[in-house]
Amino acid sequence: MKKIGFILLSLITIIPVIAQVPPNYRFVKTWHISDQFAVVDSIPVDTLHLNYQISNPIDRFSIANSFNGNLGSPIQSKLYFDRPANSDFIFSNAYFPYMMNANSATLYNTKTPFSYLDYNTGGTTFRAEDHIKFLYTANVNKKLNFGTTLDYIYAFGEYDKQSVQRFSGSLFGTYNGKHYTATGILSTNNISNYENGGTVDSTIVNPDNIATNLIKTRLLGYSNYKQSQIYYNHQYSVGFEKAVRINEDSVRVDYVPVTRFAHTIKLDDVRKRYFEPNTDSTFYKNTYFPRKETNDSSALQTLTNNFSISLVEEFNKWMPFGLTAYIENDIQRYIFNKDTLIDKMYQSTTKVGGILSKQRGTAFKYNVLGELSLIGYKAGNFRLEGNIGGFFKLWKDSISLVANGFVRNDNPSYFLQHYESNHFIWNNNFANIYRTHVGGTFSIPTRLFSLNVSVENITKYIYFNSIALPAQFSGNIQVLSGNLKQDFHVGKFGLENNIVYQVSSQPGILALPDLTLYHNLYYDDIWFKVLSMQIGVNVRYHTAYYAPAYMPATGQFYTQDKILIGNYPVVNAYLNFHLKRTRFFVEYYHINQMFMKDAYYSMPNYPLNPSIMKMGVSWNFYD
């Protein structure tokens, strides 16, 4: 509480100082890389004052998640279509929201140096939770930008043997010339978390009403996950210069690209280690290696080269479209331990593909991609995917319609086929996984309304069964989801609503909550002409279902049919402030736990944190 009091005092002290800072309207442009060809997807600068308290990776990942209750712990969304595509390195899936890499990086172009510092904290002596983020970026000139990010989490944990420490960092740069453009990213991630196996009781969180750090847990283990990436994309375009008349007295010369040649090289190194100082033969059913300790390790290194040639959309005024052909090669090295031995195996895959697209303008856009693996380990894999949509006017409203779909045939991860460790060994011969997906989104931005309906059919679905071993379902599984978002504003009051309905045709294999809700009611106003104030309360809830359990040794979520999880709301009350370049919040997380004594579990044996005070502050600097 001393830490929280100090931060409150600091914020009160800096308010009158910040209020004297003049507004800064300097330009900052931001974007993401949307695919393997470094296509730019513009995004707004993250300086909005509304809902700043939703700044941690767990809440941003999905409105409902399975995790061990602690920030930085392994996580799986309870919404099927929020889950990432399965990785070749199966141990990556549980750490996806915390990773910094080319897919999650934000790139910048600034007219003046831009930096950002964010600090979130919460808890008491034995439940400390700190999260620090830092960004600095600046342009050398109009074409060249460099920057760096740092992201650090230390969460001691509410319960015994639960602490998490995570560091992510990156160096990035972009060059946007007339003919030549380039994007480079160097990123590293290191996350370590204790594995306590959950609490002994699976029905009541704290029956003896003792300090939560004294509640008995079932295991003493330790996981470490590392991910490093080097990414570089460069492109060269050829075209012509075109005179554009501005008015009667002046003409501007624009460069119009016609053909673009591109190359992307990416090196990924991912590693997972599981350690027990004394091998546990009570928690685990099997122990295979004759050693005092458990020390399992696996790794995957992937070198990817992608070469493409594109007919650029801009050059054709009457029939604008883009056409891309590419060839891509992956060289993978699998590393895993077998008792005292370390095995290494190399695999290579070469695939070809093409893209037909129209991305310029707002009235009508489409993108169609076809890809086939021709040679190597994944020969025969293919994917065909696309999306189409646009805006049209209906009376005074703008309507957006977007449809998307894909057909994929993928061979299973090598680690699903073969794996050896102290507690788990398997050798499988799984068939390829075939997936068909169709979805669409109807939205009215002016009415703050959006409805997404998606359906997916999975043939030969691979999952982890009730004894935490991989298994393959011989038939088909269908998943249907409707995701409705509708916000309301009346005067200075706002109400945000997100309702998700899901159906799985095989709930014993792929279990999902039928109904998931998120509601956020708040009051938003500007005080003293400079201070933006948001006061609100939000709630997250889902219906009861047999949520997957978690296996520490492999970091996988597996099926169970003994314990129902859900029918319990998590209510948070918060205050958000935004003053010039500074944002800060105070939140009372899980406030309803003070008067609701139900079993508030995220997943079997893993309770959520009880009521806790959280705070955060961020500063933006433009010079």
XYZ file of C-alpha atoms in Angstrom:
623
model
C 0.000 0.000 0.000
C 2.980 2.336 0.531
C 3.776 1.979 -3.187
C 0.203 2.899 -4.170
C 0.175 5.873 -1.795
C 3.453 7.151 -3.226
C 2.130 6.971 -6.796
C -1.085 8.788 -5.827
C 0.955 11.556 -4.203
C 3.185 11.788 -7.281
C 0.212 12.101 -9.615
C -1.382 14.832 -7.496
C 1.927 16.700 -7.560
C 2.448 16.592 -11.337
C -1.117 17.570 -12.355
C -0.657 21.364 -12.036
C 2.714 21.139 -13.809
C 1.385 19.147 -16.774
C -1.602 21.468 -17.130
C 0.821 24.254 -18.090
C 2.317 22.257 -20.999
C 1.000 23.587 -24.325
C -0.721 21.130 -26.668
C 1.486 19.460 -29.237
C 0.086 18.719 -32.666
C 3.171 17.229 -34.262
C 2.569 14.341 -36.594
C 3.203 10.703 -35.673
C 2.284 7.981 -38.170
C 2.011 4.359 -37.019
C 1.371 1.054 -38.770
C 1.599 -2.728 -38.461
C 2.948 -5.330 -40.859
C -0.125 -7.276 -41.959
C 1.468 -10.295 -43.696
C 4.723 -11.907 -44.855
C 5.082 -9.278 -47.603
C 5.253 -6.349 -45.130
C 2.011 -4.817 -46.389
C 1.289 -1.696 -44.325
C -1.834 -1.647 -42.142
C -2.222 1.824 -40.618
C -3.284 2.084 -36.972
C -3.922 5.064 -34.652
C -1.373 6.177 -32.074
C -2.233 4.663 -28.696
C -3.026 7.877 -26.802
C -6.798 7.548 -26.232
C -7.909 8.248 -22.695
C -10.931 5.922 -22.645
C -10.401 2.499 -21.039
C -6.714 2.999 -20.394
C -7.056 0.567 -17.460
C -7.392 -2.249 -20.021
C -3.690 -2.094 -20.785
C -2.345 -5.475 -19.702
C -1.790 -8.283 -22.243
C -4.417 -10.584 -20.707
C -7.352 -8.160 -20.913
C -6.324 -7.036 -24.396
C -6.026 -10.591 -25.682
C -9.665 -11.592 -25.197
C -12.705 -10.844 -23.020
C -12.488 -14.353 -21.476
C -9.294 -16.332 -20.815
C -8.007 -19.422 -19.059
C -4.798 -18.676 -17.124
C -3.357 -19.342 -13.691
C -4.514 -15.981 -12.309
C -1.177 -14.202 -12.547
C -0.064 -11.647 -15.127
C 2.363 -13.267 -17.588
C 1.224 -16.831 -16.954
C 0.362 -19.315 -19.755
C -2.973 -18.378 -21.303
C -5.665 -19.634 -23.684
C -8.673 -17.625 -24.870
C -12.071 -19.121 -24.081
C -13.281 -17.711 -27.415
C -12.300 -20.089 -30.200
C -11.834 -17.454 -32.904
C -9.591 -15.350 -30.651
C -7.019 -18.130 -30.447
C -3.899 -17.819 -32.624
C -3.141 -20.256 -35.402
C -1.295 -23.290 -34.043
C 2.453 -22.851 -34.133
C 4.946 -25.421 -35.421
C 6.425 -25.082 -31.935
C 3.426 -26.173 -29.848
C 4.872 -24.635 -26.672
C 4.481 -21.129 -28.173
C 0.678 -21.116 -28.124
C 0.362 -20.471 -24.365
C 2.641 -17.409 -24.475
C 1.300 -15.775 -27.647
C -0.129 -12.515 -26.124
C 3.153 -11.632 -24.431
C 5.466 -11.910 -27.441
C 7.146 -9.074 -29.298
C 7.958 -9.937 -32.937
C 7.309 -8.726 -36.483
C 3.637 -9.722 -36.276
C 2.994 -7.603 -33.165
C 5.426 -4.711 -33.727
C 4.258 -1.139 -34.275
C 6.312 0.916 -36.745
C 6.627 4.697 -36.811
C 7.343 7.743 -38.926
C 7.692 10.942 -36.928
C 8.439 14.598 -37.525
C 10.003 14.849 -34.080
C 11.402 12.267 -31.642
C 8.594 10.390 -29.916
C 8.867 8.421 -26.669
C 6.464 6.654 -24.399
C 6.737 5.397 -20.826
C 4.078 3.311 -19.116
C 4.087 1.898 -15.581
C 1.372 -0.279 -14.046
C 1.450 -1.670 -10.532
C -0.780 -3.273 -7.951
C -0.983 -5.503 -4.939
C 0.428 -5.790 -1.447
C 3.565 -7.373 -0.024
C 2.962 -10.857 -1.428
C 0.921 -9.969 -4.489
C 3.132 -7.354 -6.169
C 2.492 -6.899 -9.888
C 4.635 -4.480 -11.916
C 4.556 -3.861 -15.663
C 6.835 -1.317 -17.351
C 6.805 -0.394 -21.058
C 9.114 2.009 -22.872
C 9.310 3.221 -26.482
C 11.656 5.627 -28.231
C 11.595 6.381 -31.956
C 12.924 9.163 -34.167
C 13.460 9.942 -37.829
C 16.960 10.594 -39.141
C 15.305 12.252 -42.131
C 11.982 12.007 -43.961
C 12.794 8.509 -45.199
C 14.661 6.794 -42.358
C 13.307 5.926 -38.885
C 14.790 3.979 -35.960
C 13.365 2.964 -32.619
C 13.487 0.652 -29.628
C 10.981 -0.877 -27.214
C 11.359 -2.445 -23.778
C 8.647 -4.361 -21.925
C 9.119 -5.854 -18.461
C 6.710 -7.748 -16.188
C 7.339 -8.905 -12.652
C 4.336 -10.463 -10.938
C 5.052 -12.202 -7.652
C 1.652 -13.858 -7.573
C -1.223 -14.132 -5.141
C -0.639 -17.800 -4.442
C 2.410 -19.856 -3.507
C 5.058 -20.656 -6.152
C 3.361 -18.548 -8.818
C 5.737 -15.714 -9.711
C 6.376 -14.601 -13.309
C 9.200 -12.569 -14.793
C 9.135 -11.501 -18.429
C 11.324 -9.284 -20.588
C 10.693 -8.303 -24.191
C 12.653 -5.862 -26.270
C 13.124 -4.808 -29.866
C 15.138 -2.650 -32.209
C 13.390 -1.580 -35.402
C 13.953 0.612 -38.408
C 12.212 1.584 -41.631
C 13.322 3.249 -44.839
C 10.809 4.625 -47.345
C 12.517 5.808 -50.497
C 11.248 6.503 -53.983
C 12.298 3.126 -55.368
C 13.629 1.261 -52.340
C 11.849 0.526 -49.048
C 12.953 -1.617 -46.142
C 11.731 -2.764 -42.718
C 13.992 -4.375 -40.142
C 13.099 -5.735 -36.704
C 15.260 -7.454 -34.111
C 13.255 -8.779 -31.148
C 13.859 -10.927 -28.085
C 11.510 -12.397 -25.479
C 12.281 -14.216 -22.256
C 9.500 -15.299 -19.898
C 9.967 -17.412 -16.764
C 7.136 -18.670 -14.585
C 6.875 -20.997 -11.646
C 4.527 -23.955 -12.073
C 2.609 -24.744 -8.876
C 0.068 -27.171 -10.373
C -2.800 -25.125 -8.950
C -4.365 -25.226 -5.503
C -5.146 -28.474 -3.728
C -8.864 -27.672 -3.421
C -10.803 -27.391 -6.678
C -14.216 -26.371 -5.278
C -13.618 -23.559 -2.760
C -10.790 -21.096 -3.192
C -10.016 -20.321 0.455
C -12.107 -22.463 2.841
C -9.926 -21.664 5.868
C -9.885 -17.912 5.163
C -6.115 -17.678 5.517
C -3.627 -15.485 3.670
C -3.730 -16.564 0.023
C 0.030 -17.132 -0.141
C -0.431 -19.857 2.502
C -2.989 -21.834 0.483
C -1.478 -25.209 -0.412
C -0.447 -25.812 -4.011
C 0.405 -29.094 -5.701
C 3.792 -28.739 -7.418
C 7.146 -27.013 -7.492
C 8.181 -26.588 -11.099
C 9.608 -23.917 -13.360
C 9.098 -23.040 -17.034
C 11.218 -20.819 -19.224
C 10.210 -19.765 -22.738
C 12.462 -17.787 -25.095
C 11.710 -16.395 -28.521
C 14.105 -14.368 -30.669
C 13.579 -13.104 -34.192
C 15.506 -11.292 -36.902
C 13.231 -9.912 -39.628
C 14.187 -7.926 -42.726
C 11.992 -7.062 -45.696
C 13.212 -4.929 -48.587
C 11.525 -3.979 -51.816
C 12.534 -2.282 -55.048
C 9.996 -0.849 -57.455
C 10.258 0.282 -61.068
C 7.756 2.658 -62.593
C 7.342 6.040 -64.227
C 6.867 9.661 -63.318
C 3.533 11.303 -63.996
C 2.747 15.010 -64.115
C -0.272 16.004 -62.007
C -1.687 19.505 -62.464
C -2.444 21.192 -59.146
C -3.784 24.436 -60.645
C -3.273 26.605 -63.729
C 0.174 27.726 -62.622
C 1.730 24.644 -61.069
C 2.306 20.976 -61.834
C 3.391 18.232 -59.407
C 5.404 15.210 -60.570
C 4.351 11.926 -58.899
C 6.182 8.635 -59.059
C 3.879 5.742 -60.029
C 5.283 2.260 -59.272
C 4.461 -0.509 -61.751
C 6.433 -3.579 -60.667
C 7.821 -4.354 -57.217
C 10.493 -6.931 -56.401
C 10.662 -7.991 -52.756
C 12.653 -10.269 -50.479
C 11.948 -11.164 -46.846
C 14.375 -13.030 -44.641
C 13.328 -14.122 -41.168
C 15.189 -16.141 -38.545
C 13.175 -17.457 -35.587
C 14.623 -19.191 -32.542
C 12.127 -20.496 -29.940
C 12.989 -22.560 -26.877
C 11.060 -24.080 -23.978
C 12.499 -25.553 -20.768
C 10.668 -27.243 -17.913
C 12.546 -27.874 -14.667
C 11.843 -29.537 -11.310
C 14.602 -29.447 -8.650
C 13.207 -32.731 -7.335
C 11.275 -34.889 -9.771
C 7.635 -35.043 -8.703
C 6.162 -38.557 -8.869
C 2.913 -37.627 -7.083
C 1.560 -34.951 -9.402
C 2.641 -36.812 -12.547
C 1.515 -40.314 -13.431
C 4.754 -41.269 -15.215
C 8.454 -40.597 -14.689
C 10.710 -42.017 -17.410
C 14.235 -40.729 -16.757
C 16.342 -41.992 -13.807
C 17.373 -38.568 -12.572
C 16.786 -36.676 -9.342
C 15.632 -33.548 -11.165
C 13.498 -32.965 -14.256
C 15.114 -30.879 -16.967
C 13.165 -31.031 -20.242
C 14.084 -28.800 -23.158
C 12.941 -28.361 -26.747
C 13.714 -25.831 -29.442
C 12.858 -24.935 -33.014
C 14.934 -22.750 -35.311
C 13.427 -21.596 -38.600
C 15.080 -19.717 -41.451
C 12.543 -18.338 -43.930
C 13.269 -16.720 -47.291
C 10.442 -15.291 -49.382
C 10.931 -13.855 -52.891
C 8.064 -12.115 -54.665
C 7.272 -10.025 -57.715
C 4.195 -7.815 -57.794
C 2.226 -5.929 -60.390
C 1.388 -2.865 -58.331
C -2.195 -1.686 -58.050
C -1.496 2.049 -58.380
C -0.426 2.067 -62.015
C -3.767 1.005 -63.565
C -6.288 3.823 -63.278
C -9.237 2.055 -64.934
C -8.936 -1.489 -63.583
C -6.933 -1.180 -60.362
C -5.740 -4.449 -58.894
C -2.528 -5.938 -57.582
C -1.055 -9.268 -58.591
C 1.748 -11.018 -56.684
C 3.599 -14.271 -57.271
C 6.027 -15.643 -54.689
C 8.192 -18.563 -53.682
C 9.099 -19.287 -50.056
C 11.495 -21.715 -48.420
C 11.620 -22.752 -44.753
C 14.571 -24.584 -43.213
C 13.741 -25.858 -39.735
C 15.929 -27.433 -37.078
C 14.161 -29.332 -34.292
C 16.044 -29.802 -31.027
C 14.803 -31.948 -28.144
C 16.202 -33.957 -25.285
C 16.021 -37.738 -24.936
C 17.087 -38.494 -21.373
C 20.724 -37.398 -21.425
C 20.934 -37.001 -25.215
C 20.166 -33.986 -27.347
C 18.731 -34.821 -30.773
C 18.686 -32.506 -33.775
C 16.750 -32.928 -36.986
C 16.540 -30.720 -40.094
C 13.479 -30.290 -42.328
C 12.934 -28.102 -45.371
C 9.783 -27.001 -47.210
C 9.383 -24.981 -50.403
C 6.058 -23.480 -51.387
C 4.703 -21.217 -54.114
C 1.751 -18.894 -54.123
C -0.046 -15.970 -55.657
C -2.228 -13.065 -54.535
C -4.872 -11.073 -56.372
C -5.890 -7.955 -54.477
C -7.416 -4.503 -54.488
C -6.618 -2.493 -51.358
C -6.788 1.134 -52.469
C -9.954 3.099 -51.904
C -12.776 2.404 -49.431
C -15.769 1.481 -51.578
C -14.622 -2.018 -52.503
C -11.610 -4.114 -51.476
C -10.632 -7.732 -51.890
C -7.679 -10.040 -51.329
C -7.372 -13.639 -52.550
C -4.351 -15.830 -51.727
C -3.496 -19.328 -52.935
C -0.498 -21.294 -51.685
C 0.841 -24.828 -52.216
C 3.797 -26.587 -50.565
C 5.584 -28.418 -53.381
C 8.733 -29.912 -51.930
C 9.877 -31.099 -48.532
C 8.496 -31.943 -45.126
C 5.153 -30.176 -45.662
C 4.664 -31.151 -49.312
C 0.967 -31.267 -50.114
C -0.039 -28.592 -47.620
C -2.160 -25.870 -49.164
C -4.257 -22.882 -48.253
C -6.764 -20.809 -50.159
C -8.021 -17.742 -48.340
C -9.603 -14.445 -49.141
C -11.675 -11.518 -47.995
C -13.931 -9.059 -49.740
C -15.778 -6.023 -48.494
C -16.456 -2.349 -48.662
C -18.533 0.609 -47.545
C -21.816 1.880 -48.876
C -24.262 4.587 -47.801
C -27.689 3.858 -46.326
C -29.489 7.136 -45.675
C -27.086 9.025 -43.382
C -25.170 5.973 -42.221
C -22.086 4.285 -43.619
C -22.473 0.516 -43.771
C -19.506 -1.859 -43.832
C -19.785 -5.415 -45.115
C -16.791 -7.768 -45.021
C -16.750 -11.482 -45.850
C -13.793 -13.798 -45.331
C -12.974 -17.464 -45.582
C -10.272 -20.042 -46.040
C -9.589 -23.670 -46.819
C -6.427 -25.145 -45.285
C -4.705 -28.497 -45.305
C -1.866 -28.624 -42.750
C 0.317 -31.386 -41.466
C 0.574 -31.538 -37.661
C 3.495 -30.068 -35.780
C 6.452 -32.425 -35.464
C 6.170 -32.044 -31.678
C 2.619 -33.423 -31.821
C 3.939 -36.463 -33.652
C 7.069 -37.127 -31.595
C 8.080 -35.937 -28.156
C 10.122 -37.293 -25.243
C 10.423 -35.821 -21.763
C 10.639 -36.993 -18.182
C 6.864 -37.217 -17.660
C 5.490 -37.514 -21.216
C 6.533 -39.566 -24.232
C 4.506 -40.006 -27.399
C 4.998 -41.171 -30.967
C 2.042 -40.601 -33.266
C 1.189 -40.847 -36.924
C -1.484 -38.181 -37.183
C -3.161 -37.337 -40.488
C -3.280 -33.829 -41.903
C -5.730 -31.334 -40.407
C -8.278 -29.942 -42.854
C -10.104 -26.710 -41.990
C -12.819 -24.746 -43.777
C -13.839 -21.344 -42.475
C -16.508 -18.855 -43.566
C -17.275 -15.608 -41.784
C -18.584 -12.121 -42.251
C -18.900 -8.821 -40.404
C -21.744 -6.334 -40.742
C -21.053 -3.017 -39.041
C -22.471 0.490 -38.835
C -19.628 2.630 -37.462
C -21.876 5.673 -37.023
C -24.153 3.577 -34.774
C -21.268 1.874 -32.930
C -22.652 -1.488 -34.047
C -20.827 -4.584 -35.276
C -21.901 -8.195 -35.794
C -19.526 -10.969 -36.816
C -20.756 -14.468 -37.616
C -18.188 -17.210 -38.241
C -18.398 -20.943 -38.784
C -15.528 -23.387 -39.086
C -15.371 -27.081 -39.902
C -12.303 -29.005 -38.683
C -11.502 -32.475 -39.970
C -8.971 -34.610 -38.050
C -8.809 -32.146 -35.151
C -5.852 -32.703 -32.783
C -6.316 -32.002 -29.087
C -4.868 -33.030 -25.721
C -7.079 -35.639 -24.085
C -8.020 -36.215 -20.439
C -4.580 -37.652 -19.617
C -2.837 -34.711 -21.329
C -1.643 -36.697 -24.355
C -2.225 -35.561 -27.966
C -5.081 -37.361 -29.737
C -6.789 -36.982 -33.100
C -10.555 -36.983 -33.596
C -11.450 -39.077 -36.640
C -14.520 -37.079 -37.675
C -15.535 -33.446 -38.148
C -16.011 -30.714 -35.574
C -18.045 -27.594 -36.313
C -17.729 -24.327 -34.405
C -20.294 -21.545 -34.804
C -19.788 -18.117 -33.261
C -21.745 -14.881 -33.219
C -19.883 -11.836 -31.887
C -22.052 -8.750 -31.277
C -20.698 -5.351 -30.260
C -23.043 -2.449 -29.556
C -22.106 0.753 -27.742
C -24.465 3.456 -26.506
C -23.819 7.090 -25.587
C -26.325 9.259 -23.763
C -24.970 12.626 -22.757
C -21.795 12.034 -20.775
C -22.586 8.367 -20.134
C -21.411 5.423 -22.223
C -22.216 1.724 -22.251
C -20.031 -0.736 -24.184
C -21.395 -4.228 -24.817
C -19.734 -7.315 -26.289
C -21.770 -10.532 -26.439
C -20.317 -13.744 -27.890
C -22.328 -16.910 -28.486
C -20.444 -20.110 -29.377
C -21.459 -23.671 -30.228
C -19.110 -26.655 -30.556
C -20.464 -29.839 -32.114
C -18.080 -31.888 -29.919
C -17.924 -30.192 -26.496
C -16.189 -33.200 -24.985
C -13.232 -32.566 -27.307
C -13.449 -28.836 -28.003
C -15.177 -27.258 -25.004
C -16.367 -23.643 -25.215
C -18.639 -21.503 -23.019
C -22.003 -20.986 -24.726
C -22.319 -17.316 -23.769
C -19.600 -14.802 -22.943
C -20.381 -11.211 -21.907
C -18.439 -8.001 -21.451
C -20.139 -4.767 -20.368
C -18.552 -1.444 -19.499
C -20.628 1.420 -18.043
C -18.896 4.750 -17.543
C -19.185 8.513 -17.134
C -16.880 10.573 -19.352
C -16.316 14.329 -19.050
C -13.681 17.077 -19.159
C -13.044 18.820 -15.861
C -11.392 22.207 -15.470
C -11.206 22.387 -19.309
C -8.018 20.270 -19.368
C -8.599 17.058 -17.414
C -10.419 14.192 -19.166
C -12.157 12.026 -16.589
C -13.672 8.556 -17.003
C -15.378 6.841 -14.060
C -16.773 3.397 -14.681
C -17.348 -0.221 -13.864
C -16.992 -3.238 -16.156
C -17.940 -6.882 -15.838
C -16.779 -10.082 -17.553
C -18.860 -13.258 -17.405
C -19.317 -16.576 -19.154
C -21.622 -19.522 -18.649
C -20.358 -22.671 -16.931
C -18.573 -25.321 -18.999
C -15.905 -27.981 -18.604
C -12.991 -25.643 -19.177
C -9.708 -27.250 -20.243
C -7.195 -28.035 -17.499
C -3.507 -27.086 -17.718
C -0.491 -29.409 -17.763
C 2.666 -27.661 -16.450
C 5.255 -30.099 -17.874
C 4.168 -29.530 -21.490
C 2.422 -26.143 -21.221
C -0.701 -27.535 -22.899
C -4.406 -27.162 -22.142
C -6.214 -30.505 -22.080
C -9.804 -31.757 -21.818
C -11.542 -32.636 -18.550
C -15.138 -33.450 -17.581
C -15.068 -33.246 -13.768
C -15.098 -29.543 -12.880
C -17.421 -26.843 -14.232
C -15.899 -23.370 -14.571
C -17.984 -20.211 -14.990
C -21.285 -18.619 -13.956
C -19.206 -16.138 -11.990
C -18.808 -12.445 -12.885
C -15.597 -10.476 -12.404
C -16.421 -6.821 -11.693
C -13.847 -4.025 -11.827
C -14.363 -0.390 -10.778
C -11.981 2.221 -12.174
C -11.046 5.886 -12.625
C -9.205 7.088 -15.736
C -7.597 10.505 -16.135
C -6.028 12.095 -19.210
C -4.177 15.373 -18.891
C -2.236 16.683 -21.900
C 0.444 14.047 -22.502
C -0.250 12.008 -19.380
C -2.737 9.223 -18.663
C -3.273 7.473 -15.368
C -5.798 5.125 -13.805
C -6.864 3.594 -10.512
C -8.737 0.282 -10.611
C -10.215 -2.004 -7.989
C -9.979 -5.392 -9.695
C -12.479 -8.143 -8.806
C -14.310 -5.889 -6.371
C -17.259 -8.298 -6.142
C -15.057 -10.921 -4.449
C -15.473 -8.952 -1.203
C -19.114 -10.022 -0.979
C -19.314 -13.070 -3.311
C -17.754 -16.223 -1.859
C -18.254 -18.511 -4.840
C -15.383 -20.492 -6.357
C -13.810 -17.916 -8.663
C -11.688 -20.189 -10.853
C -10.189 -19.321 -14.230
C -9.659 -23.030 -14.970
C -9.608 -26.201 -12.826
C -7.440 -25.738 -9.684
C -6.346 -22.243 -10.774
C -8.312 -19.465 -9.017
C -8.359 -15.855 -10.108
C -6.755 -13.257 -7.892
C -9.052 -11.948 -5.134
C -9.798 -8.221 -4.834
C -6.753 -6.103 -5.573
C -5.990 -2.424 -6.191
C -4.180 -1.573 -9.432
C -2.761 1.681 -10.746
C -1.009 2.911 -13.850
C 0.492 6.000 -15.439
C 1.863 6.735 -18.915
C 3.660 9.693 -20.423
C 4.041 10.626 -24.097
C 6.965 12.854 -25.107
C 7.093 14.448 -28.551
C 10.442 16.177 -28.322
